[in-house]
Coordinates of C-alpha atoms and ligand atoms in Angstrom, one line a residue:
M87 CA 0.1 0.0 0.0
K88 CA 1.2 3.6 -0.7
F89 CA 0.9 6.4 1.5
I90 CA 0.2 10.0 0.2
S91 CA 0.8 13.5 1.9
T92 CA -2.5 15.4 2.8
R93 CA -0.8 18.7 1.1
G94 CA -0.3 16.7 -2.3
R95 CA 3.1 17.7 -3.1
A96 CA 5.6 15.2 -1.2
P97 CA 6.4 11.9 -2.8
S98 CA 4.3 8.7 -1.9
L99 CA 5.9 6.3 0.4
S100 CA 5.6 2.7 1.3
F101 CA 4.3 1.7 4.8
S102 CA 7.5 1.3 6.5
D103 CA 9.0 4.6 5.2
T104 CA 5.9 6.3 6.2
V105 CA 6.3 4.9 9.7
L106 CA 9.8 5.9 10.0
A107 CA 9.2 9.5 8.3
G108 CA 7.4 11.8 10.4
L109 CA 6.0 14.9 8.7
A110 CA 6.1 14.6 4.8
S111 CA 8.5 17.0 3.2
D112 CA 5.7 19.5 2.0
G113 CA 4.5 19.8 5.7
G114 CA 1.5 17.3 5.5
L115 CA 0.5 14.2 7.2
Y116 CA 0.7 10.8 5.4
V117 CA -2.6 8.8 4.8
P118 CA -3.1 5.6 2.9
E119 CA -3.8 6.2 -0.9
S120 CA -7.0 4.2 -0.5
L121 CA -8.5 2.5 2.7
P122 CA -9.2 -1.3 3.0
S123 CA -13.0 -2.2 3.6
F124 CA -14.7 -5.0 5.2
S125 CA -17.9 -6.4 4.0
T126 CA -21.0 -7.1 6.4
E127 CA -19.8 -10.6 6.1
E128 CA -16.4 -10.1 7.0
I129 CA -17.3 -8.0 10.2
R130 CA -19.7 -10.7 11.2
A131 CA -16.7 -13.2 10.9
M132 CA -14.9 -10.9 13.5
S133 CA -17.4 -11.8 16.3
G134 CA -15.8 -13.4 19.2
L135 CA -12.1 -13.1 18.0
D136 CA -9.3 -12.3 20.6
Y137 CA -8.1 -8.8 20.5
R138 CA -4.8 -9.7 18.9
E139 CA -6.3 -11.8 16.2
L140 CA -8.7 -8.9 15.3
A141 CA -5.7 -6.6 15.4
F142 CA -4.1 -8.8 12.8
R143 CA -7.1 -8.7 10.4
I144 CA -7.4 -4.8 10.5
I145 CA -3.7 -4.1 10.4
Q146 CA -2.7 -6.5 7.8
P147 CA -4.3 -4.9 4.8
F148 CA -2.1 -1.8 5.4
V149 CA 1.2 -3.7 5.8
G150 CA 0.7 -6.6 3.3
G151 CA 3.7 -6.9 1.1
E152 CA 6.0 -5.5 3.8
L153 CA 5.5 -7.6 6.6
T154 CA 4.8 -11.3 6.7
D155 CA 1.7 -12.4 8.4
E156 CA 4.1 -14.3 10.7
E157 CA 6.1 -10.9 11.4
L158 CA 2.9 -9.0 11.9
R159 CA 1.4 -11.6 14.3
G160 CA 4.6 -11.4 16.2
I161 CA 4.7 -7.6 16.6
I162 CA 1.0 -7.6 17.8
E163 CA 1.6 -10.5 20.3
R164 CA 4.5 -8.7 21.8
A165 CA 2.8 -5.4 21.8
Y166 CA -0.3 -6.6 24.0
R167 CA 1.4 -8.9 26.3
N168 CA 1.9 -6.3 28.9
F169 CA -1.7 -5.4 29.3
R170 CA -3.2 -6.4 32.5
H171 CA -6.5 -7.4 31.4
G172 CA -7.3 -10.6 29.3
A173 CA -9.6 -8.6 27.0
I174 CA -7.1 -6.0 26.5
A175 CA -10.0 -3.3 26.0
P176 CA -12.7 -4.5 28.3
L177 CA -16.2 -2.9 27.9
V178 CA -18.0 -1.9 31.2
Q179 CA -21.6 -0.9 31.4
T180 CA -22.5 2.3 33.1
G181 CA -26.1 3.0 32.0
S182 CA -28.8 2.1 29.5
N183 CA -27.0 1.4 26.3
E184 CA -24.0 3.3 27.7
W185 CA -20.6 1.7 27.9
I186 CA -17.2 2.4 28.8
L187 CA -14.4 1.1 26.8
E188 CA -11.4 1.0 29.2
L189 CA -8.2 1.6 27.3
F190 CA -6.2 2.2 30.2
Q191 CA -5.1 -1.6 30.9
G192 CA -1.7 -0.9 29.4
P193 CA 1.7 -0.3 31.2
T194 CA 1.3 3.4 31.6
L195 CA -2.3 3.7 32.4
A196 CA -3.7 5.7 29.3
F197 CA -4.9 4.7 25.8
K198 CA -1.7 5.8 24.2
D199 CA -0.1 2.2 25.0
F200 CA -2.3 0.8 22.5
A201 CA -0.5 2.7 19.8
L202 CA 2.9 3.0 21.4
Q203 CA 3.4 -0.4 22.5
F204 CA 2.7 -1.6 18.9
L205 CA 5.0 1.3 17.4
G206 CA 8.0 0.1 19.6
Q207 CA 7.8 -3.4 18.4
L208 CA 7.1 -2.1 14.8
F209 CA 10.3 0.0 14.9
D210 CA 12.2 -2.6 16.4
H211 CA 11.4 -5.0 13.6
L212 CA 11.9 -2.6 10.8
L213 CA 15.2 -1.2 12.2
K214 CA 16.7 -4.6 12.8
K215 CA 15.9 -5.5 9.4
R216 CA 17.4 -2.5 8.0
G217 CA 20.3 -2.7 10.2
E218 CA 19.8 0.8 11.1
R219 CA 19.8 2.8 14.6
V220 CA 17.7 5.9 15.1
V221 CA 16.9 8.5 17.6
V222 CA 13.4 9.1 18.8
M223 CA 12.8 12.5 20.0
G224 CA 9.5 13.8 21.3
A225 CA 7.7 16.4 23.6
T226 CA 5.1 15.4 26.2
S227 CA 2.8 17.3 28.6
G228 CA 2.4 13.9 30.4
D229 CA 1.1 10.9 28.7
T230 CA 2.9 10.7 25.3
G231 CA 6.2 10.5 27.2
S232 CA 5.7 7.8 29.4
A233 CA 3.8 5.4 26.8
A234 CA 6.7 6.1 24.2
I235 CA 9.4 5.3 26.7
E236 CA 7.8 2.3 27.7
G237 CA 7.2 1.3 24.1
C238 CA 11.0 2.1 23.0
R239 CA 12.9 1.1 26.2
H240 CA 13.6 -2.6 25.1
C241 CA 14.4 -1.8 21.5
D242 CA 18.1 -2.2 20.7
N243 CA 18.0 0.2 17.9
I244 CA 16.6 3.1 19.4
D245 CA 17.9 6.0 21.6
I246 CA 14.9 8.0 23.0
F247 CA 14.7 11.3 24.1
I248 CA 11.6 12.8 25.7
L249 CA 11.3 16.7 26.7
H250 CA 8.7 17.5 29.4
P251 CA 8.2 20.8 30.8
H252 CA 10.2 21.2 34.1
N253 CA 7.7 21.1 37.3
R254 CA 4.6 21.1 34.9
V255 CA 3.5 17.6 34.7
S256 CA 2.0 15.7 37.6
D257 CA 4.4 13.4 39.9
V258 CA 2.8 10.3 38.7
Q259 CA 3.3 11.2 35.2
R260 CA 7.0 12.5 35.7
R261 CA 7.9 9.2 37.8
Q262 CA 6.4 7.0 35.0
M263 CA 9.1 8.5 32.8
T264 CA 12.0 9.3 35.0
T265 CA 12.1 6.0 36.9
V266 CA 12.9 4.1 33.6
L267 CA 16.7 3.6 34.1
S268 CA 17.5 2.0 30.6
D269 CA 20.8 3.2 29.0
N270 CA 18.8 4.3 26.0
V271 CA 16.2 6.2 27.6
F272 CA 16.9 10.0 28.3
N273 CA 14.3 12.6 30.0
I274 CA 14.9 16.0 29.7
A275 CA 13.1 18.5 32.1
L276 CA 13.1 21.8 30.0
E277 CA 12.8 24.9 31.9
G278 CA 9.9 26.3 29.8
N279 CA 6.4 25.1 29.0
F280 CA 5.0 22.3 26.6
D281 CA 5.2 24.7 23.6
D282 CA 8.8 25.3 24.3
C283 CA 9.3 21.7 24.3
Q284 CA 7.4 21.1 21.3
N285 CA 9.2 24.1 19.3
M286 CA 12.4 22.5 20.3
V287 CA 11.4 19.1 18.8
K288 CA 10.1 20.7 15.6
A289 CA 13.4 22.7 15.3
S290 CA 15.7 19.7 15.8
F291 CA 13.8 17.7 13.0
A292 CA 14.1 20.5 10.6
D293 CA 17.9 20.6 11.1
Q294 CA 19.5 17.3 12.2
S295 CA 23.0 18.3 11.8
F296 CA 23.7 18.0 15.8
L297 CA 23.3 14.2 15.3
P298 CA 26.3 12.1 15.0
D299 CA 26.5 10.6 11.5
G300 CA 24.3 7.9 10.2
R301 CA 21.7 8.9 12.8
R302 CA 18.2 10.5 12.2
L303 CA 15.2 11.5 14.2
V304 CA 12.0 9.4 14.3
A305 CA 8.7 10.9 15.5
V306 CA 6.4 9.1 18.0
N307 CA 3.5 11.9 18.1
S308 CA 0.3 11.3 16.6
I309 CA 1.4 12.5 13.2
N310 CA 2.9 9.0 12.9
W311 CA 0.3 7.0 10.8
A312 CA 1.0 3.7 12.7
R313 CA -0.5 5.3 16.1
I314 CA -3.7 6.0 14.2
M315 CA -3.7 2.4 12.6
A316 CA -3.3 0.7 15.8
Q317 CA -6.2 2.6 17.3
I318 CA -8.7 1.5 14.6
V319 CA -8.7 -1.7 16.0
Y320 CA -10.4 -1.0 19.4
Y321 CA -13.5 0.6 17.5
F322 CA -14.0 -2.8 15.6
Y323 CA -13.5 -4.7 18.9
A324 CA -16.1 -2.8 20.9
A325 CA -18.8 -2.4 18.1
V326 CA -18.4 -6.4 17.2
S327 CA -18.8 -7.2 21.0
L328 CA -21.9 -5.1 21.1
G329 CA -23.6 -6.5 18.1
A330 CA -22.1 -4.9 14.9
P331 CA -22.7 -5.5 12.0
E332 CA -26.3 -6.3 13.0
R333 CA -26.4 -3.2 15.1
T334 CA -25.1 0.4 14.6
V335 CA -22.7 1.6 17.5
N336 CA -21.8 5.1 18.3
F337 CA -18.7 6.5 20.1
S338 CA -17.8 9.3 22.2
V339 CA -14.1 10.5 22.4
P340 CA -12.4 12.7 24.8
T341 CA -10.4 14.8 22.0
G342 CA -7.0 16.5 22.0
N343 CA -5.0 16.1 19.0
F344 CA -7.9 14.4 17.2
G345 CA -5.9 11.2 16.7
D346 CA -8.0 8.7 18.7
I347 CA -11.3 9.9 17.3
F348 CA -9.8 10.0 13.6
A349 CA -9.2 6.3 14.1
G350 CA -13.0 5.9 14.7
Y351 CA -13.8 7.9 11.5
L352 CA -11.3 5.5 9.6
A353 CA -13.1 2.4 11.0
R354 CA -16.4 3.9 9.7
Q355 CA -14.9 4.4 6.5
M356 CA -13.7 0.9 6.5
G357 CA -17.3 -0.4 7.0
L358 CA -17.9 -0.4 10.4
P359 CA -21.6 0.7 11.0
I360 CA -21.0 3.7 13.2
D361 CA -23.6 6.5 12.8
Q362 CA -22.4 9.0 15.3
L363 CA -18.8 10.1 16.6
V364 CA -19.0 12.5 19.6
I365 CA -16.0 15.1 19.7
A366 CA -15.7 15.5 23.5
T367 CA -13.7 18.7 24.4
N368 CA -12.6 20.5 27.6
A369 CA -12.7 24.6 27.8
N370 CA -10.2 24.3 24.9
D371 CA -13.1 23.8 22.6
I372 CA -11.6 25.0 19.0
L373 CA -13.1 21.5 17.5
H374 CA -16.4 22.2 19.4
R375 CA -16.6 25.6 18.0
C376 CA -15.7 24.3 14.3
I377 CA -18.3 21.6 14.2
S378 CA -21.2 23.3 15.9
G379 CA -20.6 26.8 14.6
N380 CA -18.0 26.9 11.8
D381 CA -15.7 28.7 14.0
H382 CA -12.1 27.4 14.2
T383 CA -10.4 30.2 15.7
P384 CA -7.4 29.7 17.8
R385 CA -7.4 31.1 21.4
E386 CA -5.5 31.3 24.5
L387 CA -4.7 28.1 25.8
V388 CA -6.5 27.2 29.2
H389 CA -5.0 24.9 31.7
S390 CA -7.8 22.4 32.9
L391 CA -8.3 19.2 35.0
S392 CA -7.8 17.2 31.8
P393 CA -4.3 18.4 30.7
S394 CA -4.0 15.7 28.1
M395 CA -6.7 17.5 26.2
D396 CA -5.2 21.0 26.6
I397 CA -4.4 21.5 23.0
M398 CA -5.0 24.6 20.8
V399 CA -4.6 23.4 17.2
S400 CA -5.2 19.6 16.6
S401 CA -2.7 18.2 14.3
N402 CA -4.8 15.0 13.0
F403 CA -7.7 17.4 12.0
E404 CA -5.8 17.9 8.9
R405 CA -6.3 14.4 7.9
L406 CA -10.1 14.8 8.2
L407 CA -9.7 18.1 6.3
F408 CA -8.1 16.1 3.4
D409 CA -11.1 14.1 2.9
L410 CA -13.7 16.7 3.4
Y411 CA -12.2 18.5 0.8
G412 CA -12.2 15.5 -1.8
R413 CA -8.6 14.5 -1.0
D414 CA -7.3 18.0 -2.9
G415 CA -3.9 18.6 -1.0
A416 CA -3.6 22.0 -2.6
V417 CA -6.9 23.3 -0.9
V418 CA -5.6 21.5 2.4
A419 CA -2.4 23.5 2.1
D420 CA -4.1 26.7 1.5
L421 CA -6.6 26.0 4.4
L422 CA -3.7 25.6 6.9
A423 CA -1.1 27.9 5.6
D424 CA -1.3 29.8 8.8
R425 CA -2.5 27.7 11.7
S426 CA -2.9 30.6 14.0
A427 CA -5.3 32.2 11.7
P428 CA -9.2 31.7 11.9
M429 CA -10.5 29.1 9.6
H430 CA -14.0 28.6 8.3
L431 CA -14.9 25.3 6.4
S432 CA -17.2 25.3 3.1
Q433 CA -20.8 24.5 3.5
D434 CA -20.3 21.2 1.8
A435 CA -17.4 20.3 4.0
L436 CA -19.1 21.1 7.1
S437 CA -22.2 19.3 6.3
K438 CA -20.0 16.3 5.3
A439 CA -18.2 16.6 8.7
R440 CA -21.7 16.9 10.6
E441 CA -23.2 13.6 9.0
V442 CA -20.6 11.8 11.3
F443 CA -19.4 14.2 14.1
S444 CA -21.1 15.9 16.9
S445 CA -19.5 17.9 19.4
W446 CA -19.8 19.2 23.0
T447 CA -17.5 21.0 25.5
V448 CA -17.4 20.3 29.2
D449 CA -15.6 22.8 31.8
D450 CA -13.8 21.5 34.9
Q451 CA -16.7 22.3 37.2
R452 CA -19.0 20.0 35.3
T453 CA -16.1 17.3 34.7
V454 CA -16.1 17.1 38.5
A455 CA -19.9 16.8 38.9
V456 CA -19.9 14.0 36.4
I457 CA -17.3 11.9 38.1
R458 CA -19.3 12.2 41.2
E459 CA -22.8 11.5 39.3
L460 CA -21.5 8.4 37.7
Y461 CA -19.9 7.3 41.1
D462 CA -23.4 7.7 42.8
S463 CA -25.5 5.9 40.0
C464 CA -23.0 2.9 39.5
G465 CA -19.8 3.0 41.7
Y466 CA -17.6 3.6 38.8
I467 CA -14.8 5.9 39.0
L468 CA -14.1 7.8 35.8
D469 CA -10.9 9.8 35.4
P470 CA -11.5 13.4 34.3
H471 CA -10.8 13.0 30.5
T472 CA -13.2 10.3 30.5
A473 CA -15.8 12.0 32.4
I474 CA -15.7 14.6 29.6
G475 CA -16.5 11.9 26.9
V476 CA -19.4 10.6 29.0
E477 CA -20.8 14.0 29.6
A478 CA -20.7 14.9 25.9
A479 CA -22.4 11.6 24.9
R480 CA -25.2 12.3 27.3
Q481 CA -25.8 15.9 25.9
V482 CA -25.6 15.1 21.9
R483 CA -26.6 11.5 21.4
R484 CA -29.0 11.1 18.5
S485 CA -30.1 7.6 19.7
T486 CA -31.1 6.1 22.9
V487 CA -31.4 2.5 21.6
E488 CA -28.2 2.2 19.9
P489 CA -25.0 1.5 22.1
M490 CA -23.0 4.5 22.9
V491 CA -19.4 3.8 23.7
C492 CA -17.4 6.1 25.6
L493 CA -13.8 5.7 25.4
S494 CA -12.1 5.7 28.6
T495 CA -8.5 7.2 27.8
A496 CA -7.0 7.1 31.3
H497 CA -7.0 5.3 34.6
P498 CA -8.3 7.5 37.4
A499 CA -5.3 7.0 39.5
K500 CA -3.2 8.8 37.0
F501 CA -5.1 12.1 37.8
P502 CA -5.8 11.7 41.5
D503 CA -6.2 15.4 42.2
A504 CA -9.1 15.8 39.9
V505 CA -10.8 12.8 40.9
A506 CA -10.3 13.8 44.7
R507 CA -12.4 17.0 44.1
A508 CA -15.2 14.7 43.2
L509 CA -14.8 11.9 45.6
P510 CA -12.7 13.3 48.3
T511 CA -13.1 10.2 50.5
E512 CA -12.2 7.6 47.9
Q513 CA -8.6 6.2 47.6
I514 CA -7.6 5.1 44.2
P515 CA -4.7 3.0 44.6
L516 CA -2.1 2.6 41.5
P517 CA -2.1 -0.8 39.8
A518 CA 0.1 -3.3 41.3
H519 CA 2.9 -2.9 38.8
M520 CA 3.1 0.8 40.0
Q521 CA 2.8 0.4 43.6
D522 CA 6.3 1.5 44.3
L523 CA 6.4 4.2 41.8
F524 CA 7.3 6.6 44.5
E525 CA 10.1 4.6 46.0
R526 CA 12.2 4.2 42.8
E527 CA 15.2 6.1 41.7
E528 CA 14.6 9.1 39.1
R529 CA 17.0 10.1 36.4
M530 CA 16.4 13.2 34.3
K531 CA 18.5 16.1 33.0
V532 CA 17.1 19.6 33.6
L533 CA 18.1 21.9 30.9
P534 CA 17.4 25.6 29.9
N535 CA 15.3 26.4 27.1
D536 CA 18.1 26.7 24.7
L537 CA 18.4 24.4 21.5
G538 CA 22.1 24.6 21.5
K539 CA 22.4 23.3 25.1
V540 CA 19.8 20.6 24.4
H541 CA 21.7 19.5 21.1
D542 CA 25.0 19.4 23.0
F543 CA 23.4 17.2 25.8
M544 CA 22.0 14.8 23.3
A545 CA 25.1 14.7 21.0
T546 CA 27.1 13.9 24.2
A547 CA 24.7 11.1 25.3
L548 CA 24.6 9.5 21.8
G549 CA 28.4 9.6 21.5
A550 CA 28.6 7.5 24.8
V551 CA 26.0 4.8 24.0
Ligands
LIG1091 C1 -3.7 11.9 24.5 C2 -4.9 11.9 25.3 C3 -6.2 12.2 24.9 C4 -6.4 12.9 23.6 O1 -6.2 12.0 22.4 P1 -5.9 12.6 21.0 O2 -5.7 11.4 20.0 O3 -4.9 13.7 21.0 O4 -7.3 13.2 20.6 C5 -7.3 12.1 25.6 N1 -7.2 11.6 26.9 C6 -6.1 11.3 27.5 C7 -5.8 10.7 28.9 C8 -4.9 11.4 26.5 O5 -3.6 10.9 27.0

């Protein structure tokens, strides 16, 4: 399968080159030239499959020709063996036709493990085959960093550098990163904010001359196609468990960079009967304003109780725009030429989006109230991101007889302060494998917000390994 850029001016790439590429050379994101699709009969045959076997069936058409079936099965097997629940992505019922899809059973307690455990194994396989050693560099506001480190720590051909804003991630989030003491893992605490971290990563990708000869940077954020691809699987898994293809199923997704919900859109394009996808946002509600009122105007970033969704401009929205505008890269390039400018969609693009997507925004006060309400009604404890998805689903769902699946993107123990506001007397213990997190040794390098200093640190570290 070939992959093309959403801006139409970069060369098309194979699957493995796409995975190792990051952004396309024209600034666009890679998407498959055409999507595989599954017939009603094929979806019916997915019923009852183990998560890993289902993942194989969904992913195989994207990679066929570049990985053998045996290689792909091996990658999937290793990616999901560290999940704590036999179902990998268990469903829990919380109301009439309302379900929670628990995507936090992986090693770092957030849904990002689904993609990054897979990506780490995929990198390892591809790099061994090529005999190449690469440098992974990424910025994190919390969850991506730990999931990427867990995914890559055992990869022989990767050195990984993760930048987080010094003193601005939670203790649990920081320790999940800094207590990994592998020789190929480097945590940089940057004296700046998340944007500074991200700008530093961008500048490093643009000029990689600071790296030792023969090394290059590889991206692990959700512009990487393989991350989106791995997330398509759980939409099929949940829908088939709840009766698809005989029943239509809907999803509500706590949204930041639009990667997770875009995977749901792809599942629908591939034949899964989904009627409604709910974009659930916190006070950073640009996508809600866009879908509900055609107002995509960036505003000042607000810090909320759901920090993993504190994002001003969602990078993966570009992949949706590409489809909404008939896959015309020139139009997308034009629309996105200035990402800080207001954007208005054409009537045609907007009505196409609204056939599938609904949206809602939930503020901190309401988030806390929803955690409390759901606990009172069924004893289930939501994390603040998931609470936003549940509330949005309840506000905008079109059908009360079709199942509504709310994606649970994090374990409540990862965000204890927000949960404590709703349930001050509840103790939410960390899962067994993290019980000693606060006793473990930490290792990180605090660096000033200075590109040269960061590059010096990286070059020295890479020279030594
Ligand atoms: C990353 C993250 C999100 C947002 O996902 P996107 O794919 O960026 O939309 C939501 N919740 C949690 C807990 C996350 O870590």
